[in-house]
Amino acid sequence: MKILLVEDENKVGRFVERALAELAYTVRHVTTCAAARDALADSPYDAIVLDLGLPDGDGLVLLAEWRASGFNEPVLILSARDAVGDRIRGLNLGADDYLPKPFSVDELVARLRSLLRRQSSGPRATVLEHRGVKLDLLSRIATCEGRTVELTSREFALLELFLQHSKRVLTRTMIAEKVWDASYDLETNLIDVYVRRLRQKFERPGGEPFIKTIRGTGYQLA
Ligand code: CA
């Protein structure tokens, strides 16, 4: 999946770029209307994340141009202008969603994925991958070096979380929040049980570890 990110605030742009790249999206980050026009003329994109206040113009003008030229992929607007009027204008011009700044990157990612999921009824898939393990988020199939691995929905959610944050240590609290919502009792060792199950499913006996234990902190993909 290729995402065009149009955002002139470098810090915000880099943050969003990194979050999307971690999910295996290919991101092209541009900071002006002119560069955004060039990028879209250059190559196709599966979605656009568009800031409105750009140094050389208004993101809404770009949006109107793109829609008029037949660009049908999802566009998510990011903007400090959270006034109802702007939001309505954006949606009328063909934006699919609107996120007022400041926003949480997790929310941006969730909304973008939901737009992409709605959009992709065909063979396009969102696949997370790490060292031979692939997780297809649309078909919900996990494979390890090509063979299908059966997962319960909780195991799937836990593996998805690891693959989304493949370079990060996941604390037990974070895992509990994301995979068990509020229902998790931190006094239990359920997370360790589930991590052990994933290890059994994705590690070869005597082979390299797939998930490392970070003592006192949590777990990380190896
Ligand atoms: Ca801006």
Short mmCIF file of C-alpha atoms and ligand atoms in Angstrom, two decimals:
data_model
loop_
_atom_site.label_atom_id
_atom_site.label_comp_id
_atom_site.label_asym_id
_atom_site.label_seq_id
_atom_site.Cartn_x
_atom_site.Cartn_y
_atom_site.Cartn_z
CA MET A 1 0.00 0.00 0.00
CA LYS A 2 1.36 3.39 -0.97
CA ILE A 3 0.34 6.43 0.98
CA LEU A 4 0.97 10.03 0.00
CA LEU A 5 1.41 12.19 3.09
CA VAL A 6 1.08 15.92 2.50
CA GLU A 7 2.11 17.73 5.69
CA ASP A 8 4.36 20.74 6.06
CA GLU A 9 4.97 20.46 9.79
CA ASN A 10 8.07 18.34 9.80
CA LYS A 11 7.65 16.88 13.24
CA VAL A 12 4.06 15.77 12.64
CA GLY A 13 5.00 14.49 9.20
CA ARG A 14 7.90 12.40 10.43
CA PHE A 15 5.82 10.96 13.26
CA VAL A 16 3.01 9.90 10.95
CA GLU A 17 5.48 8.62 8.37
CA ARG A 18 7.17 6.42 10.93
CA ALA A 19 3.89 5.04 12.28
CA LEU A 20 2.70 4.13 8.79
CA ALA A 21 6.06 2.68 7.78
CA GLU A 22 5.94 0.41 10.84
CA LEU A 23 2.72 -1.03 9.43
CA ALA A 24 4.53 -1.80 6.21
CA TYR A 25 2.94 1.02 4.24
CA THR A 26 5.15 2.74 1.71
CA VAL A 27 4.97 6.43 2.51
CA ARG A 28 5.95 9.40 0.36
CA HIS A 29 6.07 12.52 2.47
CA VAL A 30 5.83 15.91 0.75
CA THR A 31 5.45 19.34 2.32
CA THR A 32 3.96 21.57 -0.39
CA CYS A 33 1.01 21.61 -2.80
CA ALA A 34 3.42 21.69 -5.74
CA ALA A 35 5.28 18.58 -4.56
CA ALA A 36 1.97 16.83 -3.85
CA ARG A 37 0.74 17.54 -7.40
CA ASP A 38 4.01 16.18 -8.80
CA ALA A 39 3.90 13.09 -6.61
CA LEU A 40 0.39 12.15 -7.69
CA ALA A 41 1.18 12.85 -11.32
CA ASP A 42 4.26 10.61 -10.97
CA SER A 43 2.75 7.47 -9.55
CA PRO A 44 -0.47 5.97 -8.15
CA TYR A 45 -1.31 6.02 -4.44
CA ASP A 46 -3.74 3.93 -2.41
CA ALA A 47 -4.62 6.79 -0.09
CA ILE A 48 -3.70 10.37 0.75
CA VAL A 49 -3.28 11.99 4.15
CA LEU A 50 -3.70 15.69 3.50
CA ASP A 51 -2.96 18.68 5.70
CA LEU A 52 -4.93 21.78 4.71
CA GLY A 53 -2.65 24.69 5.64
CA LEU A 54 0.28 24.31 3.27
CA PRO A 55 2.97 26.92 2.58
CA ASP A 56 2.05 27.37 -1.09
CA GLY A 57 -1.68 26.90 -0.96
CA ASP A 58 -4.76 25.24 0.44
CA GLY A 59 -5.11 21.47 0.72
CA LEU A 60 -8.80 21.76 -0.12
CA VAL A 61 -7.89 23.15 -3.55
CA LEU A 62 -5.67 20.11 -4.15
CA LEU A 63 -8.46 17.81 -3.03
CA ALA A 64 -10.92 19.45 -5.43
CA GLU A 65 -8.41 19.11 -8.30
CA TRP A 66 -7.74 15.45 -7.57
CA ARG A 67 -11.40 14.51 -7.32
CA ALA A 68 -12.16 16.43 -10.54
CA SER A 69 -9.39 14.52 -12.30
CA GLY A 70 -10.88 11.18 -11.25
CA PHE A 71 -8.68 10.26 -8.28
CA ASN A 72 -11.00 7.97 -6.29
CA GLU A 73 -8.81 6.58 -3.52
CA PRO A 74 -9.44 7.58 0.11
CA VAL A 75 -8.34 11.02 1.30
CA LEU A 76 -8.06 11.74 5.00
CA ILE A 77 -7.78 15.39 5.94
CA LEU A 78 -5.62 16.52 8.84
CA SER A 79 -6.08 20.02 9.99
CA ALA A 80 -5.96 22.46 12.83
CA ARG A 81 -9.08 24.05 11.39
CA ASP A 82 -11.59 22.07 13.31
CA ALA A 83 -14.45 24.43 12.59
CA VAL A 84 -17.57 22.69 11.39
CA GLY A 85 -17.59 24.75 8.17
CA ASP A 86 -14.16 23.48 7.08
CA ARG A 87 -15.04 19.96 7.91
CA ILE A 88 -18.19 20.13 5.83
CA ARG A 89 -16.34 21.81 2.95
CA GLY A 90 -13.71 19.06 3.02
CA LEU A 91 -16.26 16.29 3.05
CA ASN A 92 -18.26 17.99 0.29
CA LEU A 93 -15.13 18.19 -1.82
CA GLY A 94 -14.74 14.44 -1.52
CA ALA A 95 -12.63 13.80 1.58
CA ASP A 96 -13.42 10.46 3.21
CA ASP A 97 -12.55 11.41 6.74
CA TYR A 98 -11.35 14.39 8.74
CA LEU A 99 -9.08 14.42 11.77
CA PRO A 100 -8.65 17.68 13.69
CA LYS A 101 -5.20 18.50 15.06
CA PRO A 102 -3.83 17.68 17.50
CA PHE A 103 -4.58 14.02 16.89
CA SER A 104 -3.24 10.75 18.17
CA VAL A 105 -1.21 8.82 15.64
CA ASP A 106 -2.96 5.64 16.73
CA GLU A 107 -6.28 7.18 15.80
CA LEU A 108 -4.96 8.35 12.45
CA VAL A 109 -3.67 4.87 11.68
CA ALA A 110 -6.94 3.24 12.76
CA ARG A 111 -9.01 5.56 10.60
CA LEU A 112 -6.75 5.19 7.60
CA ARG A 113 -6.84 1.44 7.85
CA SER A 114 -10.59 1.47 8.06
CA LEU A 115 -10.76 3.65 4.92
CA LEU A 116 -8.37 1.32 3.10
CA ARG A 117 -10.31 -1.72 4.21
CA ARG A 118 -13.55 -0.24 2.93
CA GLN A 119 -11.84 0.62 -0.32
CA SER A 120 -10.12 -2.67 -1.03
CA SER A 121 -12.67 -5.24 -2.03
CA GLY A 122 -10.27 -6.78 -4.51
CA PRO A 123 -7.04 -8.70 -4.09
CA ARG A 124 -5.15 -5.81 -2.49
CA ALA A 125 -4.19 -6.84 1.00
CA THR A 126 -2.64 -5.36 4.06
CA VAL A 127 0.05 -7.80 5.01
CA LEU A 128 2.36 -7.49 7.98
CA GLU A 129 5.58 -9.44 7.79
CA HIS A 130 8.53 -10.27 10.00
CA ARG A 131 11.18 -12.92 9.39
CA GLY A 132 9.07 -15.28 7.31
CA VAL A 133 5.92 -14.76 9.36
CA LYS A 134 3.11 -13.10 7.42
CA LEU A 135 -0.17 -11.86 8.72
CA ASP A 136 -2.82 -10.93 6.19
CA LEU A 137 -5.15 -8.53 7.95
CA LEU A 138 -7.88 -8.77 5.37
CA SER A 139 -8.15 -12.51 4.97
CA ARG A 140 -7.00 -12.95 8.59
CA ILE A 141 -4.60 -15.70 7.61
CA ALA A 142 -1.24 -16.20 9.30
CA THR A 143 1.57 -18.06 7.61
CA CYS A 144 5.07 -19.06 8.65
CA GLU A 145 7.43 -19.66 5.74
CA GLY A 146 4.46 -20.34 3.53
CA ARG A 147 2.54 -22.77 5.73
CA THR A 148 -0.71 -21.65 7.31
CA VAL A 149 -0.73 -21.34 11.08
CA GLU A 150 -4.05 -21.56 12.91
CA LEU A 151 -4.56 -18.78 15.43
CA THR A 152 -7.35 -17.95 17.83
CA SER A 153 -8.64 -14.39 17.54
CA ARG A 154 -6.71 -13.37 20.67
CA GLU A 155 -3.49 -14.90 19.33
CA PHE A 156 -4.11 -13.12 16.04
CA ALA A 157 -4.57 -9.76 17.81
CA LEU A 158 -1.40 -10.29 19.84
CA LEU A 159 0.65 -11.24 16.78
CA GLU A 160 -0.76 -8.24 14.90
CA LEU A 161 0.33 -5.97 17.75
CA PHE A 162 3.86 -7.43 17.71
CA LEU A 163 4.14 -7.10 13.94
CA GLN A 164 2.87 -3.54 14.01
CA HIS A 165 5.58 -2.61 16.47
CA SER A 166 8.33 -4.89 15.33
CA LYS A 167 11.13 -2.70 16.63
CA ARG A 168 9.55 -1.83 19.92
CA VAL A 169 9.46 -3.42 23.34
CA LEU A 170 5.83 -4.07 24.23
CA THR A 171 5.11 -3.76 27.91
CA ARG A 172 2.55 -6.00 29.57
CA THR A 173 0.38 -2.94 30.19
CA MET A 174 0.41 -2.00 26.51
CA ILE A 175 -0.36 -5.56 25.44
CA ALA A 176 -3.18 -5.77 27.98
CA GLU A 177 -4.70 -2.50 26.76
CA LYS A 178 -4.50 -3.28 23.08
CA VAL A 179 -5.35 -6.96 23.04
CA TRP A 180 -7.61 -7.39 26.07
CA ASP A 181 -9.07 -3.89 26.35
CA ALA A 182 -10.19 -3.17 29.88
CA SER A 183 -11.00 -6.76 30.67
CA TYR A 184 -7.44 -7.80 31.47
CA ASP A 185 -6.42 -8.50 35.03
CA LEU A 186 -2.73 -7.62 35.27
CA GLU A 187 -2.36 -9.97 38.21
CA THR A 188 -2.78 -12.98 35.94
CA ASN A 189 -0.09 -14.40 33.68
CA LEU A 190 -2.37 -14.68 30.67
CA ILE A 191 -0.08 -12.55 28.49
CA ASP A 192 2.84 -14.87 29.18
CA VAL A 193 0.65 -17.84 28.32
CA TYR A 194 -0.31 -16.28 24.98
CA VAL A 195 3.27 -15.28 24.17
CA ARG A 196 4.32 -18.86 24.86
CA ARG A 197 1.64 -20.10 22.46
CA LEU A 198 2.88 -17.77 19.71
CA ARG A 199 6.43 -18.98 20.31
CA GLN A 200 5.31 -22.58 20.01
CA LYS A 201 3.57 -21.78 16.74
CA PHE A 202 6.29 -19.68 15.13
CA GLU A 203 9.60 -20.93 16.50
CA ARG A 204 11.27 -24.00 15.21
CA PRO A 205 12.57 -26.33 17.95
CA GLY A 206 16.19 -25.34 18.60
CA GLY A 207 15.88 -22.43 16.13
CA GLU A 208 16.12 -18.68 16.63
CA PRO A 209 13.62 -17.12 19.04
CA PHE A 210 10.73 -15.27 17.43
CA ILE A 211 9.79 -13.25 20.51
CA LYS A 212 12.36 -12.12 23.09
CA THR A 213 11.57 -11.61 26.76
CA ILE A 214 12.78 -8.23 27.97
CA ARG A 215 13.23 -8.91 31.65
CA GLY A 216 11.11 -6.74 33.89
CA THR A 217 9.55 -4.92 30.92
CA GLY A 218 7.76 -7.11 28.44
CA TYR A 219 8.37 -8.63 25.05
CA GLN A 220 9.81 -7.73 21.68
CA LEU A 221 10.01 -9.47 18.32
CA ALA A 222 13.47 -10.94 17.88
CA CA B 1 0.14 22.88 7.92
#
